[in-house]
Amino acid sequence: MFFDLDRMAEVFPNLLTSGIINTIILASSSTLLGLLLGMILALGAISHFGPIKWVCRVYIDVFRGLPAILTIFLVGAGLPMAGFHPFGYDSYPYGITALGLIAAAYIAEIFRSGIEAVPGGQLEAARTMGMPYLTAMRLVVVPQGVRNVLPALTNQFIGAIKDSSLVYILGFTVSQREIYRIGQDQSQVTGNLSPLVAAGLTYLLLTVPLTYLVNYLDRSMKRGPRLVHDTVATPAAELARPAEAPETLAAMTVSVPERKRADASVFDERPVALELSGVHKSFGTHEVLRGIDLKVRSGEVVCVIGPSGSGKSTLLRVSNRLEEADAGTVTIYGDEITAPKADVNRIRSTIGMVFQSFNLFPHMTALKNVAMGPHVVRGLSQADAEQAALEQLKAVGLESKAGARPIKLSGGQQPRVAIARALAMESKMIFFDEVTSALDPELVKGVLMIMTDLAERGMTMVVVTHEMGFARQVADRVVFMDEGVIVEEGTPAEIFDAPKTARLQSFLSQVL
């Protein structure tokens, strides 16, 4: 009844020719339609525009809630019966459309979850280079989101292969029959269920190899390209990370050579690179910045120090409008970035940003990470952008790692790539947000030496840091923040050797 080999042998030729071909056409065409519509629905479902979000959510909920066979009948038979004949009287395209509409709802949720799983810092890193939102989503966030959900998309395609068996209710012609219909028809003719078993084996022949193939591709994409001599020299410090981080900031301080500084009066004659005036920022009821006034002049190195939670990182994020100020203004080289009609992307393209977690794009090589901004934002050709990127990687000692993805880079190499990415944009000013706080002390000095070299070359820098040695030796001016206000500012000698306020004296006594 179930394993009659003769009956199975009779039906296999049709299953392996007409059946598989029609099943693949139905599943592939409907999945392509579902991918296109599903991506639109996913982006709409996470948009901040209420009406679009509402329409997309209703579509997703309706088509996920209806039984597939009912949707197939309503679309494939209901539309023609109601007088709508967009595909004439051929049931085949109606079946593809119905399966595509069903797939779109599920694929939309898959894409949405994949996109939302991408860390927010990825979008921020792209935006700080001056990329428009949609460009950053297309080049940075969506590709990572798709990679995150590749196995789920494979499962959806396998589901489409199986759901194609439901289109038999539309009455396809003999030449249009898919795997299930061929097995069912032969089973009814012979009164034996072996043809249906043969149909089941044919489905497995399609789906099982596909699953293993996609899993292999998924692993390959996560590993990235295999490079000749692509071995990461992991410092002994990274192999033997201390069990506990140092309790005090002083324990993390790394000494760097003292930089030759210009007299303070020199900066008075230079243009203002960054100016914050009366800036306030709150998160809920917590006021993080309370009336910040600060000027940074071209070529000046300003280190911002203070206890955790004092508002240091928020100051940087408000300065390049990753966070919106509640009040006050921020001006970058004469352009008010907080103005309602400000060209934020153009202004951001003049400011580099190196994040605490570096926010390298994991789906790109080091070279692509650095070349992306010059190509997309500055408009260089791909070849010129990659040449400029290679020069910046060489400047930070990582030319040999151009083809490595971030996962293949050591903890000391990742921040250097992030610095190279900022430099490749020909930034007039660079913000550093505690870039060494996640590194072991043995790795910190190499990063600080690169930053010191940038300062020597006249780069305007605003550095949020816990490295007191760097602030003392390299900064032109040190700003001490606490509880959302600038408590004190001055030269390194004034801040570290002659603090005026009790609060700064208390802070220094704990970290020095």
Short mmCIF file of C-alpha atoms in Angstrom, two decimals:
data_model
loop_
_atom_site.label_atom_id
_atom_site.label_comp_id
_atom_site.label_asym_id
_atom_site.label_seq_id
_atom_site.Cartn_x
_atom_site.Cartn_y
_atom_site.Cartn_z
CA MET A 1 0.00 0.00 0.00
CA PHE A 2 2.84 2.45 0.88
CA PHE A 3 6.05 0.98 -0.53
CA ASP A 4 5.08 -0.66 -3.78
CA LEU A 5 8.27 -0.06 -5.75
CA ASP A 6 6.61 -0.70 -9.08
CA ARG A 7 3.96 1.95 -8.44
CA MET A 8 6.65 4.37 -7.29
CA ALA A 9 8.74 3.66 -10.36
CA GLU A 10 5.78 4.46 -12.60
CA VAL A 11 5.26 7.92 -11.12
CA PHE A 12 8.87 9.00 -10.60
CA PRO A 13 9.53 10.13 -14.22
CA ASN A 14 6.64 12.62 -14.04
CA LEU A 15 7.65 13.71 -10.53
CA LEU A 16 11.25 14.38 -11.58
CA THR A 17 10.34 16.29 -14.73
CA SER A 18 6.99 18.05 -14.80
CA GLY A 19 6.38 17.91 -11.03
CA ILE A 20 9.71 19.31 -9.87
CA ILE A 21 9.77 21.96 -12.59
CA ASN A 22 6.32 23.31 -11.75
CA THR A 23 6.95 23.15 -8.00
CA ILE A 24 10.19 25.11 -8.37
CA ILE A 25 8.50 27.67 -10.62
CA LEU A 26 5.65 28.15 -8.15
CA ALA A 27 7.93 28.32 -5.09
CA SER A 28 10.66 30.48 -6.66
CA SER A 29 8.33 32.96 -8.35
CA SER A 30 6.17 33.38 -5.25
CA THR A 31 9.26 33.73 -3.03
CA LEU A 32 10.74 36.42 -5.28
CA LEU A 33 7.45 38.29 -5.15
CA GLY A 34 7.38 37.75 -1.37
CA LEU A 35 10.95 39.03 -0.97
CA LEU A 36 10.22 42.24 -2.86
CA LEU A 37 6.94 42.95 -1.13
CA GLY A 38 8.20 41.63 2.22
CA MET A 39 11.16 44.04 2.32
CA ILE A 40 8.84 46.97 1.60
CA LEU A 41 6.48 45.78 4.33
CA ALA A 42 9.35 45.30 6.80
CA LEU A 43 10.72 48.80 6.26
CA GLY A 44 7.19 50.19 6.51
CA ALA A 45 6.53 48.27 9.73
CA ILE A 46 9.59 49.83 11.43
CA SER A 47 9.09 53.32 10.00
CA HIS A 48 8.21 56.24 12.22
CA PHE A 49 5.40 57.37 9.91
CA GLY A 50 2.20 56.17 11.56
CA PRO A 51 -0.11 55.59 8.55
CA ILE A 52 2.50 53.56 6.63
CA LYS A 53 3.35 51.54 9.72
CA TRP A 54 -0.35 50.85 10.39
CA VAL A 55 -1.08 49.70 6.82
CA CYS A 56 1.93 47.36 6.79
CA ARG A 57 1.03 45.86 10.15
CA VAL A 58 -2.56 45.21 9.06
CA TYR A 59 -1.37 43.46 5.88
CA ILE A 60 1.09 41.29 7.83
CA ASP A 61 -1.46 40.33 10.48
CA VAL A 62 -4.21 39.53 7.96
CA PHE A 63 -2.16 37.34 5.62
CA ARG A 64 -0.43 35.55 8.48
CA GLY A 65 -3.78 34.92 10.16
CA LEU A 66 -5.65 33.47 7.17
CA PRO A 67 -5.17 29.79 6.26
CA ALA A 68 -3.02 29.50 3.16
CA ILE A 69 -5.56 27.39 1.28
CA LEU A 70 -8.25 30.03 1.90
CA THR A 71 -6.02 32.82 0.57
CA ILE A 72 -5.18 30.73 -2.50
CA PHE A 73 -8.88 30.15 -3.17
CA LEU A 74 -9.87 33.81 -2.62
CA VAL A 75 -7.12 35.09 -4.93
CA GLY A 76 -6.98 32.29 -7.49
CA ALA A 77 -10.68 31.57 -7.81
CA GLY A 78 -12.38 34.52 -6.12
CA LEU A 79 -10.88 37.28 -8.28
CA PRO A 80 -11.85 35.69 -11.61
CA MET A 81 -15.31 34.85 -10.25
CA ALA A 82 -15.72 38.49 -9.19
CA GLY A 83 -14.91 39.68 -12.70
CA PHE A 84 -11.23 40.60 -12.21
CA HIS A 85 -9.00 38.92 -14.79
CA PRO A 86 -5.52 40.51 -14.54
CA PHE A 87 -3.96 37.25 -15.81
CA GLY A 88 -6.77 36.17 -18.10
CA TYR A 89 -8.27 32.76 -17.31
CA ASP A 90 -5.03 30.86 -16.66
CA SER A 91 -4.96 29.71 -13.02
CA TYR A 92 -1.16 29.35 -12.92
CA PRO A 93 -0.22 33.05 -12.35
CA TYR A 94 -3.06 33.42 -9.85
CA GLY A 95 -1.50 30.59 -7.84
CA ILE A 96 1.91 32.28 -7.91
CA THR A 97 0.36 35.60 -6.82
CA ALA A 98 -1.53 33.99 -3.94
CA LEU A 99 1.57 32.18 -2.69
CA GLY A 100 3.59 35.41 -3.05
CA LEU A 101 1.10 37.45 -1.01
CA ILE A 102 1.21 34.82 1.73
CA ALA A 103 5.02 34.62 1.68
CA ALA A 104 5.34 38.42 1.85
CA ALA A 105 3.68 38.56 5.28
CA TYR A 106 6.05 36.00 6.77
CA ILE A 107 9.13 37.35 5.00
CA ALA A 108 8.29 40.86 6.24
CA GLU A 109 8.45 39.62 9.83
CA ILE A 110 11.70 37.77 9.12
CA PHE A 111 13.28 40.89 7.62
CA ARG A 112 11.95 43.09 10.41
CA SER A 113 13.44 40.91 13.12
CA GLY A 114 16.75 40.69 11.25
CA ILE A 115 16.98 44.45 10.73
CA GLU A 116 16.05 45.22 14.32
CA ALA A 117 18.71 42.75 15.51
CA VAL A 118 21.44 44.85 13.88
CA PRO A 119 23.04 46.99 16.63
CA GLY A 120 21.96 50.63 16.49
CA GLY A 121 25.60 51.69 16.40
CA GLN A 122 25.87 50.36 12.84
CA LEU A 123 23.35 52.88 11.56
CA GLU A 124 24.94 55.63 13.68
CA ALA A 125 28.40 54.89 12.28
CA ALA A 126 27.09 55.22 8.74
CA ARG A 127 25.13 58.39 9.53
CA THR A 128 28.16 60.08 11.14
CA MET A 129 29.95 59.79 7.79
CA GLY A 130 27.19 61.87 6.23
CA MET A 131 25.12 59.11 4.65
CA PRO A 132 21.38 59.74 4.24
CA TYR A 133 19.15 57.44 6.26
CA LEU A 134 17.92 55.32 3.35
CA THR A 135 21.44 54.93 1.96
CA ALA A 136 22.75 53.81 5.34
CA MET A 137 19.89 51.34 5.66
CA ARG A 138 20.49 49.95 2.15
CA LEU A 139 24.26 49.59 2.40
CA VAL A 140 24.84 48.85 6.07
CA VAL A 141 21.78 47.72 8.01
CA VAL A 142 19.72 45.71 5.50
CA PRO A 143 22.66 43.55 4.26
CA GLN A 144 23.47 42.64 7.85
CA GLY A 145 19.80 42.00 8.58
CA VAL A 146 19.51 39.66 5.59
CA ARG A 147 22.58 37.74 6.71
CA ASN A 148 21.09 37.42 10.19
CA VAL A 149 17.95 35.76 8.83
CA LEU A 150 19.33 33.68 5.96
CA PRO A 151 18.40 30.37 7.67
CA ALA A 152 14.89 31.70 8.37
CA LEU A 153 14.51 32.75 4.73
CA THR A 154 15.58 29.27 3.70
CA ASN A 155 12.88 27.81 5.93
CA GLN A 156 10.39 30.15 4.29
CA PHE A 157 11.41 28.97 0.82
CA ILE A 158 11.05 25.37 1.95
CA GLY A 159 7.60 26.32 3.23
CA ALA A 160 6.79 27.79 -0.19
CA ILE A 161 7.81 24.50 -1.82
CA LYS A 162 5.40 22.64 0.46
CA ASP A 163 2.63 25.26 0.17
CA SER A 164 2.74 24.91 -3.60
CA SER A 165 0.90 21.61 -3.06
CA LEU A 166 -2.20 23.63 -2.08
CA VAL A 167 -2.67 25.23 -5.49
CA TYR A 168 -4.28 22.00 -6.76
CA ILE A 169 -7.64 23.53 -5.74
CA LEU A 170 -7.31 25.97 -8.66
CA GLY A 171 -7.61 23.12 -11.18
CA PHE A 172 -4.31 23.32 -13.03
CA THR A 173 -3.97 21.57 -16.37
CA VAL A 174 -1.97 18.35 -16.71
CA SER A 175 1.17 20.20 -17.87
CA GLN A 176 0.96 22.53 -14.84
CA ARG A 177 0.69 19.89 -12.13
CA GLU A 178 3.19 20.13 -9.28
CA ILE A 179 4.65 17.29 -7.22
CA TYR A 180 1.72 16.67 -4.88
CA ARG A 181 -0.93 16.75 -7.62
CA ILE A 182 0.99 14.21 -9.72
CA GLY A 183 1.33 11.86 -6.77
CA GLN A 184 -2.32 12.32 -5.77
CA ASP A 185 -3.66 11.71 -9.28
CA GLN A 186 -1.61 8.55 -9.71
CA SER A 187 -2.65 7.34 -6.26
CA GLN A 188 -6.32 7.79 -7.12
CA VAL A 189 -5.89 5.91 -10.41
CA THR A 190 -4.09 2.95 -8.85
CA GLY A 191 -5.81 2.90 -5.46
CA ASN A 192 -2.33 2.69 -3.91
CA LEU A 193 -0.61 5.28 -1.67
CA SER A 194 2.91 4.51 -2.92
CA PRO A 195 2.80 7.39 -5.49
CA LEU A 196 2.19 9.81 -2.61
CA VAL A 197 5.20 8.34 -0.77
CA ALA A 198 7.20 8.92 -3.96
CA ALA A 199 5.96 12.53 -3.98
CA GLY A 200 7.12 12.90 -0.37
CA LEU A 201 10.58 11.57 -1.25
CA THR A 202 10.75 14.07 -4.13
CA TYR A 203 10.00 16.94 -1.73
CA LEU A 204 12.85 15.72 0.49
CA LEU A 205 15.11 15.55 -2.54
CA LEU A 206 14.48 19.27 -3.02
CA THR A 207 14.49 20.56 0.55
CA VAL A 208 17.19 18.64 2.44
CA PRO A 209 20.16 19.53 0.15
CA LEU A 210 18.92 23.11 0.04
CA THR A 211 19.02 23.33 3.83
CA TYR A 212 22.60 22.08 4.02
CA LEU A 213 23.71 24.33 1.17
CA VAL A 214 22.32 27.47 2.80
CA ASN A 215 23.81 26.54 6.18
CA TYR A 216 27.19 26.20 4.47
CA LEU A 217 26.81 29.59 2.75
CA ASP A 218 25.73 31.16 6.04
CA ARG A 219 28.88 29.90 7.79
CA SER A 220 31.05 31.03 4.88
CA MET A 221 29.64 34.57 4.93
CA LYS A 222 30.17 34.87 8.67
CA ARG A 223 33.78 33.72 8.34
CA GLY A 224 34.45 36.03 5.42
CA PRO A 225 36.95 35.40 2.62
CA ARG A 226 39.87 33.14 3.42
CA LEU A 227 43.07 35.12 3.01
CA VAL A 228 46.62 34.01 2.41
CA HIS A 229 48.63 34.53 5.61
CA ASP A 230 45.50 35.97 7.24
CA THR A 231 46.41 35.17 10.80
CA VAL A 232 45.76 37.55 13.63
CA ALA A 233 48.71 37.96 15.90
CA THR A 234 46.91 37.97 19.19
CA PRO A 235 48.94 39.67 21.92
CA ALA A 236 49.57 37.65 25.04
CA ALA A 237 47.54 40.23 26.94
CA GLU A 238 44.44 39.29 24.95
CA LEU A 239 44.99 35.60 25.62
CA ALA A 240 45.33 36.21 29.32
CA ARG A 241 42.80 38.93 30.06
CA PRO A 242 42.68 39.81 33.76
CA ALA A 243 39.81 38.23 35.65
CA GLU A 244 38.61 41.65 36.78
CA ALA A 245 38.92 45.10 35.26
CA PRO A 246 40.92 47.62 37.32
CA GLU A 247 38.81 49.25 39.98
CA THR A 248 40.26 52.71 39.55
CA LEU A 249 40.80 54.82 36.48
CA ALA A 250 44.36 55.43 37.58
CA ALA A 251 45.15 51.75 37.11
CA MET A 252 44.17 52.10 33.45
CA THR A 253 46.23 55.20 32.75
CA VAL A 254 48.89 54.74 30.09
CA SER A 255 51.74 57.20 29.68
CA VAL A 256 52.46 58.73 26.27
CA PRO A 257 55.17 61.21 25.26
CA GLU A 258 54.35 64.82 26.01
CA ARG A 259 53.29 66.74 22.96
CA LYS A 260 54.65 70.15 22.03
CA ARG A 261 51.71 72.49 22.38
CA ALA A 262 51.05 75.89 20.91
CA ASP A 263 50.48 78.79 23.27
CA ALA A 264 46.88 79.27 24.32
CA SER A 265 46.87 82.70 22.68
CA VAL A 266 47.45 81.07 19.28
CA PHE A 267 44.06 79.37 19.38
CA ASP A 268 42.29 82.67 20.04
CA GLU A 269 43.19 83.67 16.50
CA ARG A 270 41.90 80.48 14.89
CA PRO A 271 38.34 79.86 13.66
CA VAL A 272 35.88 78.10 15.93
CA ALA A 273 35.49 74.45 14.95
CA LEU A 274 32.80 73.50 17.46
CA GLU A 275 30.60 75.70 19.62
CA LEU A 276 27.89 74.60 22.03
CA SER A 277 25.75 77.34 23.49
CA GLY A 278 23.22 76.73 26.26
CA VAL A 279 22.78 73.06 25.31
CA HIS A 280 20.33 71.01 27.36
CA LYS A 281 19.48 67.33 26.92
CA SER A 282 17.19 65.12 28.98
CA PHE A 283 16.23 61.47 28.79
CA GLY A 284 12.83 61.29 30.38
CA THR A 285 13.06 63.13 33.69
CA HIS A 286 16.84 62.80 33.87
CA GLU A 287 18.64 65.93 32.69
CA VAL A 288 21.95 64.77 31.26
CA LEU A 289 23.25 68.12 29.92
CA ARG A 290 22.35 71.26 31.80
CA GLY A 291 23.32 74.38 29.89
CA ILE A 292 26.62 73.43 28.23
CA ASP A 293 28.72 76.26 26.79
CA LEU A 294 31.90 75.15 25.04
CA LYS A 295 34.15 76.34 22.23
CA VAL A 296 36.75 74.25 20.43
CA ARG A 297 39.00 76.03 17.97
CA SER A 298 40.61 74.65 14.82
CA GLY A 299 43.66 72.52 15.60
CA GLU A 300 42.86 72.30 19.29
CA VAL A 301 42.85 69.02 21.24
CA VAL A 302 40.24 69.07 23.98
CA CYS A 303 39.95 66.17 26.41
CA VAL A 304 36.68 65.80 28.31
CA ILE A 305 37.06 63.99 31.63
CA GLY A 306 34.72 63.24 34.49
CA PRO A 307 32.97 60.40 36.33
CA SER A 308 30.71 57.95 34.54
CA GLY A 309 27.26 59.40 33.89
CA SER A 310 28.44 62.99 33.87
CA GLY A 311 27.22 63.58 30.28
CA LYS A 312 30.53 63.34 28.40
CA SER A 313 29.39 60.94 25.66
CA THR A 314 26.04 62.71 25.34
CA LEU A 315 27.93 65.94 24.69
CA LEU A 316 29.59 64.32 21.64
CA ARG A 317 26.35 62.73 20.43
CA VAL A 318 24.47 66.03 20.64
CA SER A 319 27.36 67.76 18.85
CA ASN A 320 26.90 65.65 15.70
CA ARG A 321 23.15 65.35 16.21
CA LEU A 322 22.99 61.65 16.94
CA GLU A 323 20.89 62.96 19.81
CA GLU A 324 18.64 65.99 19.46
CA ALA A 325 19.32 68.82 21.89
CA ASP A 326 16.28 69.92 23.88
CA ALA A 327 17.53 73.50 23.93
CA GLY A 328 20.56 75.48 22.82
CA THR A 329 22.58 75.46 19.62
CA VAL A 330 25.54 73.53 18.20
CA THR A 331 27.65 75.08 15.47
CA ILE A 332 30.26 73.24 13.36
CA TYR A 333 32.66 75.51 11.48
CA GLY A 334 30.01 78.22 11.28
CA ASP A 335 27.10 75.91 10.32
CA GLU A 336 24.42 75.42 12.96
CA ILE A 337 23.82 71.68 12.89
CA THR A 338 20.87 72.03 15.29
CA ALA A 339 19.00 74.38 12.95
CA PRO A 340 15.71 72.88 11.66
CA LYS A 341 16.75 73.13 8.00
CA ALA A 342 20.43 72.33 8.49
CA ASP A 343 22.11 70.08 5.94
CA VAL A 344 23.04 67.59 8.63
CA ASN A 345 24.59 65.04 6.27
CA ARG A 346 26.91 67.61 4.71
CA ILE A 347 28.00 68.91 8.11
CA ARG A 348 28.53 65.41 9.49
CA SER A 349 30.78 64.54 6.55
CA THR A 350 33.32 67.02 7.96
CA ILE A 351 33.37 65.34 11.39
CA GLY A 352 34.91 61.95 12.09
CA MET A 353 33.55 59.83 14.92
CA VAL A 354 35.32 56.92 16.61
CA PHE A 355 32.96 55.06 18.91
CA GLN A 356 33.70 53.24 22.13
CA SER A 357 32.64 49.94 20.52
CA PHE A 358 34.22 51.01 17.18
CA ASN A 359 31.05 50.04 15.19
CA LEU A 360 32.93 48.53 12.27
CA PHE A 361 30.67 47.01 9.63
CA PRO A 362 31.04 43.24 10.15
CA HIS A 363 29.93 42.27 6.63
CA MET A 364 32.73 44.31 5.04
CA THR A 365 36.49 43.92 4.99
CA ALA A 366 38.69 46.50 6.67
CA LEU A 367 39.34 48.05 3.25
CA LYS A 368 35.62 48.27 2.44
CA ASN A 369 34.91 49.75 5.87
CA VAL A 370 37.37 52.57 5.23
CA ALA A 371 36.54 53.05 1.52
CA MET A 372 32.78 53.18 1.92
CA GLY A 373 32.54 56.80 3.07
CA PRO A 374 34.85 58.25 0.39
CA HIS A 375 32.97 56.34 -2.31
CA VAL A 376 29.37 56.88 -1.18
CA VAL A 377 29.61 60.29 0.49
CA ARG A 378 32.61 62.02 -1.08
CA GLY A 379 31.80 60.67 -4.55
CA LEU A 380 35.17 59.07 -5.34
CA SER A 381 35.24 56.18 -7.77
CA GLN A 382 35.45 52.75 -6.18
CA ALA A 383 39.09 52.40 -7.26
CA ASP A 384 40.10 55.84 -5.94
CA ALA A 385 38.19 55.28 -2.70
CA GLU A 386 39.94 51.96 -2.11
CA GLN A 387 43.32 53.52 -2.88
CA ALA A 388 42.65 56.29 -0.36
CA ALA A 389 41.47 53.69 2.16
CA LEU A 390 44.62 51.61 1.66
CA GLU A 391 46.75 54.67 2.37
CA GLN A 392 44.90 55.31 5.63
CA LEU A 393 45.21 51.66 6.68
CA LYS A 394 48.92 51.90 5.95
CA ALA A 395 49.11 55.02 8.12
CA VAL A 396 47.73 53.09 11.10
CA GLY A 397 49.89 50.03 10.43
CA LEU A 398 47.18 47.74 9.06
CA GLU A 399 47.84 47.60 5.32
CA SER A 400 48.28 43.82 5.57
CA LYS A 401 44.80 43.47 7.11
CA ALA A 402 42.96 45.23 4.27
CA GLY A 403 41.16 42.04 3.26
CA ALA A 404 40.23 40.91 6.78
CA ARG A 405 36.78 41.35 8.25
CA PRO A 406 36.39 42.87 11.74
CA ILE A 407 35.89 39.44 13.33
CA LYS A 408 39.42 38.54 12.17
CA LEU A 409 40.98 41.65 13.72
CA SER A 410 42.38 41.75 17.23
CA GLY A 411 41.13 44.12 19.91
CA GLY A 412 44.00 46.52 19.25
CA GLN A 413 43.47 46.50 15.48
CA GLN A 414 39.75 47.32 15.41
CA PRO A 415 40.04 50.86 16.85
CA ARG A 416 42.83 51.61 14.38
CA VAL A 417 40.55 50.65 11.49
CA ALA A 418 37.87 52.90 12.99
CA ILE A 419 40.37 55.78 13.12
CA ALA A 420 41.41 55.09 9.51
CA ARG A 421 37.72 55.20 8.51
CA ALA A 422 37.35 58.65 10.06
CA LEU A 423 40.56 59.91 8.44
CA ALA A 424 39.53 58.64 5.00
CA MET A 425 36.66 61.12 5.03
CA GLU A 426 39.23 63.95 5.20
CA SER A 427 37.52 65.08 8.39
CA LYS A 428 38.29 68.53 9.73
CA MET A 429 37.58 67.35 13.27
CA ILE A 430 37.32 63.96 14.98
CA PHE A 431 35.31 62.97 18.05
CA PHE A 432 36.70 60.10 20.14
CA ASP A 433 34.25 58.52 22.56
CA GLU A 434 36.25 56.54 25.14
CA VAL A 435 37.86 54.46 22.41
CA THR A 436 40.30 52.75 24.79
CA SER A 437 37.89 51.86 27.58
CA ALA A 438 37.16 48.38 26.19
CA LEU A 439 40.83 47.50 25.67
CA ASP A 440 43.38 45.87 27.93
CA PRO A 441 46.04 48.31 29.19
CA GLU A 442 48.65 46.59 27.01
CA LEU A 443 46.67 47.50 23.87
CA VAL A 444 45.80 51.04 24.87
CA LYS A 445 49.18 52.62 24.23
CA GLY A 446 49.23 51.76 20.51
CA VAL A 447 45.87 53.48 19.97
CA LEU A 448 46.87 56.51 22.06
CA MET A 449 50.10 56.89 20.09
CA ILE A 450 48.09 57.15 16.86
CA MET A 451 45.87 59.78 18.45
CA THR A 452 48.97 61.63 19.68
CA ASP A 453 50.37 61.61 16.15
CA LEU A 454 47.10 63.10 14.86
CA ALA A 455 47.36 65.84 17.46
CA GLU A 456 50.95 66.56 16.38
CA ARG A 457 49.70 66.94 12.81
CA GLY A 458 47.17 69.57 13.87
CA MET A 459 43.94 67.54 13.80
CA THR A 460 41.09 69.14 15.73
CA MET A 461 40.04 66.56 18.32
CA VAL A 462 37.44 66.28 21.06
CA VAL A 463 38.35 63.27 23.17
CA VAL A 464 36.14 61.80 25.88
CA THR A 465 38.58 59.73 27.89
CA HIS A 466 39.46 58.10 31.19
CA GLU A 467 43.15 58.16 30.25
CA MET A 468 44.49 60.89 32.51
CA GLY A 469 48.03 60.44 31.20
CA PHE A 470 46.87 61.15 27.64
CA ALA A 471 44.88 64.20 28.75
CA ARG A 472 47.86 65.59 30.68
CA GLN A 473 50.46 64.98 27.99
CA VAL A 474 48.54 65.63 24.75
CA ALA A 475 45.53 67.91 25.35
CA ASP A 476 45.65 71.64 24.75
CA ARG A 477 42.69 72.02 27.08
CA VAL A 478 40.95 69.73 29.56
CA VAL A 479 37.25 69.99 30.37
CA PHE A 480 35.95 68.44 33.59
CA MET A 481 32.26 67.55 33.61
CA ASP A 482 30.05 66.38 36.44
CA GLU A 483 26.28 65.98 36.68
CA GLY A 484 25.68 67.48 33.24
CA VAL A 485 27.67 70.71 33.65
CA ILE A 486 31.20 71.85 32.91
CA VAL A 487 32.64 72.29 36.38
CA GLU A 488 36.09 73.43 35.37
CA GLU A 489 38.24 73.80 32.26
CA GLY A 490 41.78 74.89 31.58
CA THR A 491 45.21 73.75 30.47
CA PRO A 492 46.39 70.34 31.65
CA ALA A 493 48.63 72.04 34.21
CA GLU A 494 45.71 74.07 35.57
CA ILE A 495 43.41 71.05 35.79
CA PHE A 496 45.81 68.43 37.14
CA ASP A 497 48.23 70.54 39.19
CA ALA A 498 46.03 73.37 40.47
CA PRO A 499 42.36 72.29 40.54
CA LYS A 500 40.11 75.07 41.81
CA THR A 501 36.93 73.25 42.80
CA ALA A 502 36.44 70.70 45.54
CA ARG A 503 34.63 68.41 43.10
CA LEU A 504 37.58 68.24 40.70
CA GLN A 505 40.01 67.79 43.60
CA SER A 506 37.92 64.84 44.83
CA PHE A 507 37.78 63.29 41.35
CA LEU A 508 41.53 63.60 40.80
CA SER A 509 42.28 62.12 44.20
CA GLN A 510 40.48 58.96 43.09
CA VAL A 511 42.04 58.60 39.66
CA LEU A 512 45.63 59.81 40.12
#
